[in-house]
Short mmCIF file of N, CA and C in Angstrom, two decimals:
data_model
loop_
_atom_site.label_atom_id
_atom_site.label_comp_id
_atom_site.label_asym_id
_atom_site.label_seq_id
_atom_site.Cartn_x
_atom_site.Cartn_y
_atom_site.Cartn_z
N MET J 240 15.69 -16.68 15.33
CA MET J 240 14.98 -16.50 14.07
C MET J 240 13.84 -15.49 14.23
N ILE J 241 13.04 -15.62 15.31
CA ILE J 241 11.94 -14.69 15.53
C ILE J 241 12.47 -13.29 15.75
N ARG J 242 13.57 -13.18 16.48
CA ARG J 242 14.17 -11.86 16.72
C ARG J 242 14.60 -11.22 15.40
N ARG J 243 15.19 -12.03 14.52
CA ARG J 243 15.62 -11.51 13.22
C ARG J 243 14.43 -11.05 12.38
N LEU J 244 13.33 -11.79 12.42
CA LEU J 244 12.12 -11.38 11.71
C LEU J 244 11.58 -10.07 12.26
N ARG J 245 11.57 -9.95 13.60
CA ARG J 245 11.07 -8.73 14.23
C ARG J 245 11.93 -7.52 13.87
N GLU J 246 13.21 -7.75 13.69
CA GLU J 246 14.14 -6.67 13.36
C GLU J 246 14.14 -6.34 11.87
N SER J 247 13.58 -7.19 11.05
CA SER J 247 13.58 -6.99 9.61
C SER J 247 12.69 -5.81 9.23
N GLN J 248 13.25 -4.88 8.52
CA GLN J 248 12.50 -3.71 8.07
C GLN J 248 11.35 -4.14 7.16
N PHE J 249 11.58 -5.11 6.28
CA PHE J 249 10.54 -5.55 5.37
C PHE J 249 9.38 -6.21 6.12
N VAL J 250 9.68 -7.00 7.15
CA VAL J 250 8.62 -7.62 7.94
C VAL J 250 7.81 -6.55 8.67
N ARG J 251 8.49 -5.56 9.22
CA ARG J 251 7.77 -4.44 9.87
C ARG J 251 6.89 -3.72 8.86
N PHE J 252 7.39 -3.57 7.63
CA PHE J 252 6.62 -2.95 6.55
C PHE J 252 5.36 -3.77 6.27
N LEU J 253 5.49 -5.09 6.20
CA LEU J 253 4.33 -5.96 5.95
C LEU J 253 3.31 -5.86 7.08
N VAL J 254 3.77 -5.84 8.31
CA VAL J 254 2.86 -5.75 9.46
C VAL J 254 2.12 -4.41 9.45
N THR J 255 2.83 -3.32 9.22
CA THR J 255 2.16 -2.01 9.18
C THR J 255 1.16 -1.95 8.04
N GLY J 256 1.50 -2.56 6.91
CA GLY J 256 0.57 -2.60 5.78
C GLY J 256 -0.68 -3.39 6.11
N GLY J 257 -0.52 -4.49 6.85
CA GLY J 257 -1.67 -5.28 7.27
C GLY J 257 -2.57 -4.51 8.23
N ILE J 258 -1.97 -3.80 9.15
CA ILE J 258 -2.75 -2.97 10.08
C ILE J 258 -3.49 -1.88 9.31
N ALA J 259 -2.80 -1.24 8.38
CA ALA J 259 -3.41 -0.17 7.58
C ALA J 259 -4.57 -0.71 6.75
N ALA J 260 -4.42 -1.91 6.22
CA ALA J 260 -5.51 -2.53 5.45
C ALA J 260 -6.73 -2.76 6.35
N GLY J 261 -6.47 -3.18 7.58
CA GLY J 261 -7.57 -3.35 8.53
C GLY J 261 -8.27 -2.04 8.83
N VAL J 262 -7.50 -0.97 9.00
CA VAL J 262 -8.08 0.35 9.23
C VAL J 262 -8.93 0.76 8.03
N ASN J 263 -8.44 0.48 6.84
CA ASN J 263 -9.17 0.80 5.61
C ASN J 263 -10.54 0.11 5.62
N VAL J 264 -10.56 -1.18 5.87
CA VAL J 264 -11.81 -1.95 5.82
C VAL J 264 -12.77 -1.51 6.93
N VAL J 265 -12.28 -1.38 8.15
CA VAL J 265 -13.14 -1.01 9.27
C VAL J 265 -13.68 0.41 9.09
N SER J 266 -12.83 1.33 8.65
CA SER J 266 -13.31 2.70 8.49
C SER J 266 -14.34 2.80 7.37
N ARG J 267 -14.17 2.02 6.30
CA ARG J 267 -15.19 2.03 5.24
C ARG J 267 -16.52 1.56 5.80
N TYR J 268 -16.49 0.53 6.57
CA TYR J 268 -17.72 0.01 7.17
C TYR J 268 -18.38 1.09 8.05
N LEU J 269 -17.61 1.75 8.89
CA LEU J 269 -18.15 2.78 9.78
C LEU J 269 -18.63 4.01 9.00
N LEU J 270 -17.88 4.39 7.97
CA LEU J 270 -18.24 5.58 7.19
C LEU J 270 -19.53 5.40 6.39
N MET J 271 -19.87 4.16 6.08
CA MET J 271 -21.07 3.93 5.28
C MET J 271 -22.34 4.32 6.01
N SER J 272 -22.26 4.56 7.32
CA SER J 272 -23.45 5.03 8.03
C SER J 272 -23.71 6.51 7.76
N THR J 273 -22.70 7.21 7.22
CA THR J 273 -22.87 8.64 6.98
C THR J 273 -22.64 9.08 5.54
N MET J 274 -22.23 8.16 4.67
CA MET J 274 -21.98 8.53 3.27
C MET J 274 -22.16 7.33 2.36
N SER J 275 -22.20 7.58 1.07
CA SER J 275 -22.38 6.51 0.10
C SER J 275 -21.16 5.58 0.07
N TYR J 276 -21.37 4.38 -0.45
CA TYR J 276 -20.30 3.39 -0.57
C TYR J 276 -19.12 3.98 -1.33
N ARG J 277 -19.38 4.64 -2.46
CA ARG J 277 -18.29 5.18 -3.28
C ARG J 277 -17.42 6.16 -2.50
N TRP J 278 -18.06 7.07 -1.77
CA TRP J 278 -17.28 8.03 -0.99
C TRP J 278 -16.61 7.37 0.20
N ALA J 279 -17.29 6.39 0.79
CA ALA J 279 -16.70 5.67 1.92
C ALA J 279 -15.43 4.94 1.50
N VAL J 280 -15.41 4.38 0.30
CA VAL J 280 -14.21 3.70 -0.19
C VAL J 280 -13.05 4.70 -0.32
N VAL J 281 -13.34 5.88 -0.85
CA VAL J 281 -12.30 6.89 -1.03
C VAL J 281 -11.76 7.37 0.32
N VAL J 282 -12.64 7.73 1.23
CA VAL J 282 -12.22 8.24 2.53
C VAL J 282 -11.51 7.15 3.33
N ALA J 283 -12.02 5.91 3.23
CA ALA J 283 -11.38 4.79 3.94
C ALA J 283 -9.98 4.54 3.39
N TYR J 284 -9.80 4.67 2.08
CA TYR J 284 -8.47 4.50 1.50
C TYR J 284 -7.51 5.53 2.09
N LEU J 285 -7.97 6.76 2.21
CA LEU J 285 -7.14 7.82 2.80
C LEU J 285 -6.83 7.53 4.27
N CYS J 286 -7.79 6.98 5.00
CA CYS J 286 -7.55 6.59 6.40
C CYS J 286 -6.48 5.50 6.47
N GLY J 287 -6.61 4.49 5.61
CA GLY J 287 -5.64 3.41 5.59
C GLY J 287 -4.26 3.89 5.17
N MET J 288 -4.22 4.74 4.15
CA MET J 288 -2.94 5.25 3.67
C MET J 288 -2.26 6.11 4.74
N THR J 289 -3.04 6.93 5.42
CA THR J 289 -2.48 7.77 6.48
C THR J 289 -1.96 6.91 7.62
N THR J 290 -2.70 5.87 7.97
CA THR J 290 -2.25 4.92 8.99
C THR J 290 -0.94 4.27 8.57
N ALA J 291 -0.86 3.83 7.31
CA ALA J 291 0.36 3.19 6.80
C ALA J 291 1.54 4.16 6.86
N TRP J 292 1.30 5.42 6.49
CA TRP J 292 2.38 6.42 6.52
C TRP J 292 2.86 6.63 7.96
N LEU J 293 1.91 6.81 8.86
CA LEU J 293 2.27 7.08 10.25
C LEU J 293 3.03 5.89 10.86
N LEU J 294 2.52 4.68 10.67
CA LEU J 294 3.20 3.50 11.22
C LEU J 294 4.56 3.27 10.56
N SER J 295 4.64 3.52 9.25
CA SER J 295 5.92 3.37 8.56
C SER J 295 6.93 4.37 9.09
N ARG J 296 6.47 5.57 9.33
CA ARG J 296 7.33 6.63 9.85
C ARG J 296 7.81 6.30 11.26
N LEU J 297 6.93 5.72 12.06
CA LEU J 297 7.26 5.41 13.45
C LEU J 297 8.06 4.12 13.62
N PHE J 298 7.73 3.08 12.86
CA PHE J 298 8.28 1.75 13.13
C PHE J 298 9.12 1.12 12.03
N VAL J 299 9.07 1.67 10.82
CA VAL J 299 9.74 0.98 9.71
C VAL J 299 10.96 1.75 9.22
N PHE J 300 10.77 3.00 8.86
CA PHE J 300 11.84 3.78 8.23
C PHE J 300 12.35 4.87 9.16
N GLN J 301 13.61 5.21 9.01
CA GLN J 301 14.19 6.31 9.78
C GLN J 301 13.71 7.63 9.19
N SER J 302 13.78 8.66 9.99
CA SER J 302 13.37 9.98 9.53
C SER J 302 14.18 10.40 8.31
N SER J 303 13.49 10.99 7.35
CA SER J 303 14.15 11.42 6.12
C SER J 303 14.75 12.81 6.26
N GLY J 304 14.32 13.56 7.25
CA GLY J 304 14.75 14.95 7.40
C GLY J 304 13.88 15.90 6.60
N ARG J 305 12.86 15.38 5.94
CA ARG J 305 11.91 16.21 5.18
C ARG J 305 10.74 16.59 6.09
N SER J 306 9.96 17.54 5.63
CA SER J 306 8.75 17.89 6.37
C SER J 306 7.76 16.73 6.28
N TRP J 307 6.85 16.69 7.23
CA TRP J 307 5.82 15.65 7.21
C TRP J 307 5.00 15.75 5.93
N ALA J 308 4.69 16.96 5.50
CA ALA J 308 3.88 17.16 4.29
C ALA J 308 4.60 16.62 3.06
N ASP J 309 5.90 16.87 2.97
CA ASP J 309 6.68 16.38 1.83
C ASP J 309 6.74 14.85 1.84
N GLU J 310 6.99 14.29 3.01
CA GLU J 310 7.05 12.84 3.14
C GLU J 310 5.71 12.21 2.79
N TYR J 311 4.63 12.80 3.30
CA TYR J 311 3.29 12.27 3.05
C TYR J 311 2.95 12.37 1.56
N GLY J 312 3.33 13.47 0.93
CA GLY J 312 3.10 13.62 -0.51
C GLY J 312 3.84 12.57 -1.31
N ARG J 313 5.07 12.31 -0.94
CA ARG J 313 5.85 11.27 -1.61
C ARG J 313 5.22 9.91 -1.37
N PHE J 314 4.77 9.68 -0.14
CA PHE J 314 4.13 8.42 0.22
C PHE J 314 2.87 8.22 -0.64
N ALA J 315 2.10 9.29 -0.81
CA ALA J 315 0.88 9.22 -1.62
C ALA J 315 1.20 8.90 -3.08
N LEU J 316 2.28 9.48 -3.61
CA LEU J 316 2.67 9.18 -4.99
C LEU J 316 3.01 7.70 -5.17
N VAL J 317 3.77 7.15 -4.24
CA VAL J 317 4.12 5.73 -4.32
C VAL J 317 2.84 4.88 -4.24
N ASN J 318 1.89 5.30 -3.38
CA ASN J 318 0.64 4.57 -3.26
C ASN J 318 -0.22 4.67 -4.51
N MET J 319 -0.15 5.78 -5.22
CA MET J 319 -0.88 5.91 -6.48
C MET J 319 -0.33 4.92 -7.52
N VAL J 320 0.98 4.78 -7.56
CA VAL J 320 1.60 3.80 -8.46
C VAL J 320 1.17 2.39 -8.07
N ALA J 321 1.16 2.11 -6.77
CA ALA J 321 0.74 0.79 -6.29
C ALA J 321 -0.72 0.52 -6.64
N ALA J 322 -1.59 1.52 -6.46
CA ALA J 322 -3.00 1.34 -6.79
C ALA J 322 -3.18 1.04 -8.27
N ALA J 323 -2.41 1.72 -9.11
CA ALA J 323 -2.48 1.44 -10.56
C ALA J 323 -2.02 0.02 -10.85
N GLN J 324 -0.97 -0.43 -10.17
CA GLN J 324 -0.50 -1.81 -10.35
C GLN J 324 -1.58 -2.80 -9.94
N VAL J 325 -2.20 -2.58 -8.80
CA VAL J 325 -3.26 -3.49 -8.33
C VAL J 325 -4.37 -3.57 -9.37
N TRP J 326 -4.81 -2.43 -9.84
CA TRP J 326 -5.92 -2.40 -10.80
C TRP J 326 -5.53 -3.09 -12.11
N LEU J 327 -4.37 -2.73 -12.66
CA LEU J 327 -3.95 -3.32 -13.94
C LEU J 327 -3.76 -4.84 -13.85
N ILE J 328 -3.14 -5.29 -12.79
CA ILE J 328 -2.90 -6.73 -12.63
C ILE J 328 -4.22 -7.45 -12.37
N SER J 329 -5.03 -6.93 -11.46
CA SER J 329 -6.29 -7.59 -11.12
C SER J 329 -7.22 -7.68 -12.32
N VAL J 330 -7.41 -6.58 -13.01
CA VAL J 330 -8.30 -6.57 -14.17
C VAL J 330 -7.68 -7.35 -15.33
N GLY J 331 -6.40 -7.18 -15.54
CA GLY J 331 -5.74 -7.90 -16.64
C GLY J 331 -5.84 -9.40 -16.48
N LEU J 332 -5.62 -9.89 -15.28
CA LEU J 332 -5.72 -11.33 -15.04
C LEU J 332 -7.17 -11.81 -15.13
N ALA J 333 -8.07 -11.14 -14.40
CA ALA J 333 -9.46 -11.60 -14.31
C ALA J 333 -10.21 -11.50 -15.64
N GLU J 334 -9.95 -10.44 -16.41
CA GLU J 334 -10.74 -10.22 -17.62
C GLU J 334 -10.07 -10.66 -18.91
N TYR J 335 -8.77 -10.83 -18.88
CA TYR J 335 -8.07 -11.18 -20.12
C TYR J 335 -7.31 -12.50 -20.03
N LEU J 336 -6.31 -12.57 -19.14
CA LEU J 336 -5.46 -13.76 -19.10
C LEU J 336 -6.21 -15.01 -18.64
N PHE J 337 -6.91 -14.92 -17.52
CA PHE J 337 -7.59 -16.11 -17.00
C PHE J 337 -8.62 -16.67 -17.99
N PRO J 338 -9.47 -15.84 -18.59
CA PRO J 338 -10.40 -16.39 -19.59
C PRO J 338 -9.66 -17.01 -20.79
N ALA J 339 -8.55 -16.40 -21.19
CA ALA J 339 -7.80 -16.90 -22.34
C ALA J 339 -7.19 -18.27 -22.09
N VAL J 340 -6.82 -18.55 -20.83
CA VAL J 340 -6.21 -19.84 -20.52
C VAL J 340 -7.20 -20.81 -19.86
N GLY J 341 -8.45 -20.39 -19.71
CA GLY J 341 -9.48 -21.27 -19.16
C GLY J 341 -9.44 -21.41 -17.65
N PHE J 342 -8.83 -20.47 -16.94
CA PHE J 342 -8.77 -20.51 -15.48
C PHE J 342 -10.12 -20.05 -14.93
N THR J 343 -10.82 -20.92 -14.17
CA THR J 343 -12.17 -20.59 -13.72
C THR J 343 -12.36 -20.69 -12.20
N PHE J 344 -11.33 -21.01 -11.44
CA PHE J 344 -11.45 -21.14 -10.00
C PHE J 344 -11.40 -19.76 -9.34
N HIS J 345 -12.54 -19.19 -9.03
CA HIS J 345 -12.64 -17.87 -8.40
C HIS J 345 -11.69 -16.87 -9.07
N PRO J 346 -11.84 -16.65 -10.35
CA PRO J 346 -10.85 -15.83 -11.08
C PRO J 346 -10.70 -14.40 -10.56
N GLU J 347 -11.81 -13.76 -10.15
CA GLU J 347 -11.70 -12.38 -9.65
C GLU J 347 -10.99 -12.33 -8.31
N ASP J 348 -11.30 -13.31 -7.45
CA ASP J 348 -10.65 -13.34 -6.13
C ASP J 348 -9.14 -13.61 -6.28
N VAL J 349 -8.80 -14.61 -7.10
CA VAL J 349 -7.38 -14.94 -7.30
C VAL J 349 -6.65 -13.78 -7.95
N ALA J 350 -7.27 -13.16 -8.95
CA ALA J 350 -6.64 -12.03 -9.64
C ALA J 350 -6.42 -10.87 -8.68
N HIS J 351 -7.41 -10.58 -7.83
CA HIS J 351 -7.27 -9.47 -6.89
C HIS J 351 -6.20 -9.77 -5.85
N LEU J 352 -6.15 -11.00 -5.37
CA LEU J 352 -5.11 -11.38 -4.40
C LEU J 352 -3.72 -11.20 -5.01
N ILE J 353 -3.54 -11.67 -6.23
CA ILE J 353 -2.25 -11.49 -6.91
C ILE J 353 -1.97 -10.00 -7.11
N GLY J 354 -3.00 -9.27 -7.52
CA GLY J 354 -2.85 -7.83 -7.74
C GLY J 354 -2.43 -7.08 -6.49
N VAL J 355 -2.97 -7.49 -5.34
CA VAL J 355 -2.63 -6.82 -4.08
C VAL J 355 -1.22 -7.19 -3.61
N VAL J 356 -0.80 -8.42 -3.86
CA VAL J 356 0.51 -8.88 -3.39
C VAL J 356 1.65 -8.27 -4.21
N VAL J 357 1.48 -8.17 -5.51
CA VAL J 357 2.58 -7.73 -6.38
C VAL J 357 3.18 -6.38 -5.97
N PRO J 358 2.39 -5.34 -5.73
CA PRO J 358 3.02 -4.06 -5.40
C PRO J 358 3.62 -3.96 -4.01
N VAL J 359 3.50 -5.00 -3.20
CA VAL J 359 4.13 -4.96 -1.88
C VAL J 359 5.63 -4.70 -2.05
N PHE J 360 6.25 -5.37 -2.99
CA PHE J 360 7.69 -5.24 -3.19
C PHE J 360 8.06 -3.89 -3.80
N SER J 361 7.33 -3.46 -4.82
CA SER J 361 7.65 -2.16 -5.43
C SER J 361 7.33 -1.02 -4.47
N SER J 362 6.28 -1.17 -3.67
CA SER J 362 5.95 -0.13 -2.68
C SER J 362 7.04 -0.02 -1.62
N TYR J 363 7.52 -1.16 -1.16
CA TYR J 363 8.59 -1.15 -0.16
C TYR J 363 9.82 -0.41 -0.72
N ILE J 364 10.20 -0.74 -1.94
CA ILE J 364 11.36 -0.09 -2.56
C ILE J 364 11.08 1.40 -2.76
N GLY J 365 9.87 1.73 -3.23
CA GLY J 365 9.51 3.13 -3.44
C GLY J 365 9.53 3.93 -2.15
N HIS J 366 8.98 3.36 -1.10
CA HIS J 366 8.97 4.08 0.18
C HIS J 366 10.37 4.19 0.77
N LYS J 367 11.15 3.13 0.65
CA LYS J 367 12.51 3.15 1.20
C LYS J 367 13.40 4.16 0.47
N HIS J 368 13.29 4.20 -0.85
CA HIS J 368 14.21 5.03 -1.65
C HIS J 368 13.61 6.35 -2.14
N PHE J 369 12.32 6.59 -1.85
CA PHE J 369 11.71 7.84 -2.29
C PHE J 369 10.95 8.51 -1.14
N SER J 370 9.92 7.85 -0.63
CA SER J 370 9.09 8.47 0.42
C SER J 370 9.90 8.84 1.65
N PHE J 371 10.75 7.91 2.10
CA PHE J 371 11.51 8.12 3.33
C PHE J 371 13.01 8.23 3.09
N ALA J 372 13.40 8.49 1.85
CA ALA J 372 14.83 8.66 1.55
C ALA J 372 15.35 9.90 2.27
N ARG J 373 16.55 9.80 2.78
CA ARG J 373 17.13 10.93 3.50
C ARG J 373 17.23 12.14 2.59
N LYS J 374 16.87 13.26 3.11
CA LYS J 374 16.93 14.51 2.37
C LYS J 374 18.37 14.76 1.92
N GLY J 375 18.53 15.04 0.61
CA GLY J 375 19.86 15.33 0.08
C GLY J 375 20.58 14.14 -0.51
N THR J 376 20.02 12.91 -0.36
CA THR J 376 20.68 11.76 -0.98
C THR J 376 20.26 11.68 -2.43
N ALA J 377 21.06 10.99 -3.23
CA ALA J 377 20.80 10.93 -4.67
C ALA J 377 19.43 10.38 -4.97
N GLN J 378 19.02 9.27 -4.32
CA GLN J 378 17.74 8.69 -4.62
C GLN J 378 16.58 9.49 -4.02
N GLY J 379 16.86 10.32 -3.04
CA GLY J 379 15.80 11.10 -2.41
C GLY J 379 15.79 12.56 -2.81
N ALA J 380 16.69 12.96 -3.68
CA ALA J 380 16.75 14.35 -4.08
C ALA J 380 15.51 14.71 -4.88
N GLY J 381 15.04 15.90 -4.66
CA GLY J 381 13.87 16.28 -5.44
C GLY J 381 13.21 17.51 -4.97
#
């Protein structure tokens, strides 16, 4: 069972995403000694995203046959969609749905957790069929 989990592409994707999230948080903390919080969040996001791309390229997905720049650009596009999903779900739940139904148990924390979890699946599909799709395949053509 453990061997099957280790061999699972999706599990490797989750692990690399967790590592990248850690890089994001730690780098934001370190960057705040040299820049404002707002800029540190932006630069830290790029550090985390770059880490996720590199680890995904090395351990999760096979080479697409595209240039690194093309792959990274596609990876960034999928991440922009994921970021929009996180924001829409987190804000939608915390500011609209939860108050409407009377949910009061740490609504922002619960909403953000749900918001972060939801795009894991769409990001995996996006990266598998777009970011790292083999060059020349129907789903990766572009």
